[in-house]
Amino acid sequence: MSEVSKSEELKEKLFLRRKNGRLTSEDAVLSEADVYCEGYKAFLDKAKTEREAVKAAVDMAKANGFTEFVIGREYKAGDKVYINNRGKSAAFVVIGKEPVESGVNITAAHIDSPRLDLKPNPLYEELELALLKTHYYGGIKKYQWTALPLALHGVFAMKDGTVKEVSIGEEDGEPRFVINDLLPHLASEQVKRTLSEGIKGEELNVLVGSHPFKDDKGSELVKLNILKLLNEKYGVTEEDFLSAELEMVPAHRACDIGFDRSLIGAYGQDDRVCAYPALTAVIKVENPAKTAVAILADKEEIGSCGNTGLESDFLRYVIGDLAKMQGGDPTVALRNSKCLSADVNAGTDPTFQDVMERRNASFLNYGVVVTKYTGARGKSGTSDASAEYVAEVRALLDKAGIVWQTGELGKVDIGGGGTVAMYIANMGVDVVDLGVPVLSMHAPFETTAKLDVYMCYRAMYEFMK
Ligand code: MN
Ligand code: MN
């Protein structure tokens, strides 16, 4: 046995030491993580848009004893309910033994991801090819979205009130779509553009067909044929695009990454990598002391705006309705509540280390990331969790043996970002960001580590149980 020196002994006691979770975790835990992530990958494949995520989440909740919350009905401790907000965001609640007024434990993740929305009048024909105009949603590097198989998801909302769901390009044998890029041979001018202009917003045009409607005369016969196909399948005309929400997303499925299969690659992991843990955790909660609420929000990627985003009063009303059901005060309930804002952080990429400040950056396999503040330019646009609340969360994670780390979103003044934390903080709730480190965030294919995903789930469960 080697002898431990005095300085080593003292270092062990005084220094902050974070270790690779795959080294410190027992094999059984790593296996649990692998099993857990099979469910996660399946969820990713069936929930590529916020609408699909709500549907999948509600289905899972219902199968586990959740019923739709009815205002005016009385629920008792242990009851499980959900509130569906327009099919695009939802809250899942397990009623606690203590009154709601004494505060609830909230986990909040978002289920929208960067993508390409179709414009209201998208379809056109050029050089006898049919294309769709798009308007990108969220922060993307536009050049990443070309020459990549795309699938179309969304809805046509008809004037008679019916809604027609669209999903083309996910199943084997279904066609896909593509945005074409310029060949390198003729790109001598294009390559002089800056990276952000490499592909411009109005160049994100999706190829959707080339077969003309067979007729001797007339123009736009390819477009006509596409509309004929859409009319046959969905009963829609060109005008129905005006009240549609149709989105182009990457057609690929979630898969393991690496010879050792320790990682996951998929579209939309920001922030389904936290939404799935929040959902599965609240589903597992039984008879909590405090009421547990998991909220899956829309519109985070464009500023949490709109009535399905977290800047809206949706969460406020959810807590309010729960408090009022018991004759409690909604404001007092909010003020006593605590939240884990479950969102991703940027993991440190070996190839792009220079944007990170090593001592405060997060790393893959080092566990779930607690991010005290986000923001940019001197912490602008962050709620900056209080030391007291971070201490509480630290204690909770350590007590449960959860592998965790802290993170900062890049070096000071190199960029920045935000989460839903500040909107929840505005309601008087104590909140801190906690989530999974991601590589290639906002790309059509993002990478996470299985152990971190599992630790995120375990953190969510410990917080709400
Ligand atoms: Mn996010
Ligand atoms: Mn994001």
Tab-separated table of N, CA, C and O and ligand atoms in Angstrom, residues 110 270-271 300-301 343-344, ligand 1:
chain	number	residue	atom	x	y	z
A	110	HIS	N	-38.036	22.299	-21.444
A	110	HIS	CA	-38.780	22.699	-22.656
A	110	HIS	C	-38.721	21.595	-23.698
A	110	HIS	O	-37.791	20.790	-23.751
A	270	ASP	N	-31.667	19.049	-26.814
A	270	ASP	CA	-32.000	20.303	-26.116
A	270	ASP	C	-33.468	20.596	-26.435
A	270	ASP	O	-33.769	21.055	-27.527
A	271	ASP	N	-34.412	20.304	-25.577
A	271	ASP	CA	-34.165	20.009	-24.183
A	271	ASP	C	-34.910	18.746	-23.777
A	271	ASP	O	-35.251	18.573	-22.620
A	300	GLU	N	-39.327	27.946	-25.716
A	300	GLU	CA	-38.124	28.412	-25.018
A	300	GLU	C	-37.088	28.904	-26.018
A	300	GLU	O	-36.384	29.870	-25.771
A	301	GLU	N	-37.003	28.218	-27.148
A	301	GLU	CA	-35.943	28.542	-28.111
A	301	GLU	C	-36.133	29.901	-28.780
A	301	GLU	O	-35.225	30.399	-29.452
A	343	ASP	N	-32.551	22.440	-17.971
A	343	ASP	CA	-32.127	22.741	-19.337
A	343	ASP	C	-30.660	22.357	-19.509
A	343	ASP	O	-29.920	22.230	-18.540
A	344	VAL	N	-30.278	22.194	-20.746
A	344	VAL	CA	-28.927	21.727	-21.042
A	344	VAL	C	-27.891	22.829	-20.831
A	344	VAL	O	-28.215	24.011	-20.799
B	1	MN	MN	-32.594	24.502	-23.900
